[in-house]
XYZ file of C-alpha atoms in Angstrom:
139
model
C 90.318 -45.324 85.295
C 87.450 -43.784 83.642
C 84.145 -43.044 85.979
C 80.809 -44.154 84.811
C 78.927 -41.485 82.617
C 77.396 -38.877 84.813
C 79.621 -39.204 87.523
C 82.325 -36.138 87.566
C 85.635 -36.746 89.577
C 86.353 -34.773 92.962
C 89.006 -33.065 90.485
C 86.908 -31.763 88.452
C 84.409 -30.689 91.232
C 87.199 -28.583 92.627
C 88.155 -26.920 89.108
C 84.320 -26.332 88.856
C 83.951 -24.425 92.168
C 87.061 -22.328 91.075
C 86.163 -21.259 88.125
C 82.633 -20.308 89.773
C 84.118 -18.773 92.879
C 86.353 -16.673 89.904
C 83.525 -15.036 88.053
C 81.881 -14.427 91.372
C 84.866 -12.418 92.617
C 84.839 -10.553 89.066
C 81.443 -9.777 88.913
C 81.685 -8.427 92.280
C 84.649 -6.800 92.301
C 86.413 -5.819 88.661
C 83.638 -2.287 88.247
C 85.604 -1.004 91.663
C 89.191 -1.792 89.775
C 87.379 -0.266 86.532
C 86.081 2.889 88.367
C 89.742 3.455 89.653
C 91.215 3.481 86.403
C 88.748 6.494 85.794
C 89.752 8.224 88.847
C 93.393 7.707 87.654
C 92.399 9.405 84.922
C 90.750 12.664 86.339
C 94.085 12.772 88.767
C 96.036 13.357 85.427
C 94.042 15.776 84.187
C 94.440 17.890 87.390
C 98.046 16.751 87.281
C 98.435 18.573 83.615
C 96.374 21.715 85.212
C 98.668 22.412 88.028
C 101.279 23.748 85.209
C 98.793 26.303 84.912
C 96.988 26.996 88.054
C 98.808 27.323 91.700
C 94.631 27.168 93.152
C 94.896 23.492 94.722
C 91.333 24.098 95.566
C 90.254 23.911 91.906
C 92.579 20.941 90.968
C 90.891 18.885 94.361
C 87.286 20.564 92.552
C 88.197 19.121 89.434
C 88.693 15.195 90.264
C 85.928 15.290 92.451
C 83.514 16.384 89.418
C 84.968 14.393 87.373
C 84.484 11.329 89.686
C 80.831 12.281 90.495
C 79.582 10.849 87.292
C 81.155 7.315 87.777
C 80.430 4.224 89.953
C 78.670 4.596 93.323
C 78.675 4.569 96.618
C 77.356 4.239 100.183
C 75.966 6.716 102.373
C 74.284 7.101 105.735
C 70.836 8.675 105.614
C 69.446 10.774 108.546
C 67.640 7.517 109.246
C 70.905 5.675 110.235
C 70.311 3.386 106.928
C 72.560 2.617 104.249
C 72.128 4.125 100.887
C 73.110 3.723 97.376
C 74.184 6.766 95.653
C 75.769 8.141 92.351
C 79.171 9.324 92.032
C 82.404 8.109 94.179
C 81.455 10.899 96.768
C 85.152 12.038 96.665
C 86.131 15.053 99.666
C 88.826 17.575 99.573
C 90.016 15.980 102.511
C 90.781 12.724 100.759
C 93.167 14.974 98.111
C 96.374 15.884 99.096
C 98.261 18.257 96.610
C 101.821 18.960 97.446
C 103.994 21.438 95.673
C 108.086 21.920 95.864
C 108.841 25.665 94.901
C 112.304 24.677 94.668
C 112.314 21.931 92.156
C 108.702 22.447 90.425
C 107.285 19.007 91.554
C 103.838 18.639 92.161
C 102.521 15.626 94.008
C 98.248 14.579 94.035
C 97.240 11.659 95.936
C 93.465 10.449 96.617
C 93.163 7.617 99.144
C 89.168 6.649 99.165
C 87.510 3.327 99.975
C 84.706 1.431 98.214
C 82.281 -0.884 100.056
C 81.197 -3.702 98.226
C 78.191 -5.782 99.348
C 78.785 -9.833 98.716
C 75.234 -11.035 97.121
C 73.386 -12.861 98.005
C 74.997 -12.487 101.760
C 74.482 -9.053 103.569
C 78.230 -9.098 104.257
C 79.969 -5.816 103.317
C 83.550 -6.015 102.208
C 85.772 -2.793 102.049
C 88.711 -2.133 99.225
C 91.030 0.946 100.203
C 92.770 2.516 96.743
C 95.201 5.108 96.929
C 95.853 7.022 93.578
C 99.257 9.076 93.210
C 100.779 10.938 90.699
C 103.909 13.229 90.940
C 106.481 15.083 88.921
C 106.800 17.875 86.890
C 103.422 18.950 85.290
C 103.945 19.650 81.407
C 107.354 17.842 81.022
């Protein structure tokens, strides 16, 4: 049965809101999927390093320059507000670097949450991504 012209089916409503409700959620949340594929990245890099450096300190230094460039994030002020700021604002504490002197391995992992805030509602959603890569650096 066909509906009269203008009229759209409660079918089609549905598919309408889905596909809305779908670019919503990618607007909103695909630069935080994005931004870890860059962090991915700089964990790699410090992966290769470790071959050549036993200083953990400068491998943890490394991602977290090479995250400060990309994305954002929020920050308390000393007013007790919420801020928008550059850079994934990374710690040391959030990279662990393991090493096995028997077999060579080396293990980084950076856990680190983004908060991202649902427009137009002030209603703050957190994502928690955990980075990891291990082996044998230069093999």
């Amino acid at each position: 049965m066909r509906h009269p012209s203008g009229k759209i089916s409660f079918g089609g409503l549905v598919l309408l809101t889905l596909v809305a409700g779908g670019i919503y959620a990618g607007v909103m949340f695909v630069p935080f999927y994005v931004d870890n594929f860059d962090v991915k990245e700089a964990v790699a890099v410090a992966f290769n390093r470790s071959a050549q450096t036993t200083d953990d300190d400068a491998l943890r230094k490394l991602i977290i320059e090479r995250t400060s460039e990309m994305g954002n994030h929020w920050e308390r002020d000393r007013f007790d507000r919420d801020i928008l700021v550059p850079g994934l604002g990374l710690t040391p504490e959030q990279i662990t670097i393991e090493r096995s002197e028997v077999s060579g391995k080396v293990r980084i992992q950076v856990d680190y949450e983004r908060r991202v805030r649902l427009k137009p509602t002030k209603n703050v959603h957190t994502l928690r991504f955990r980075v990891v890569k291990e082996g044998i650096p230069g093999t």
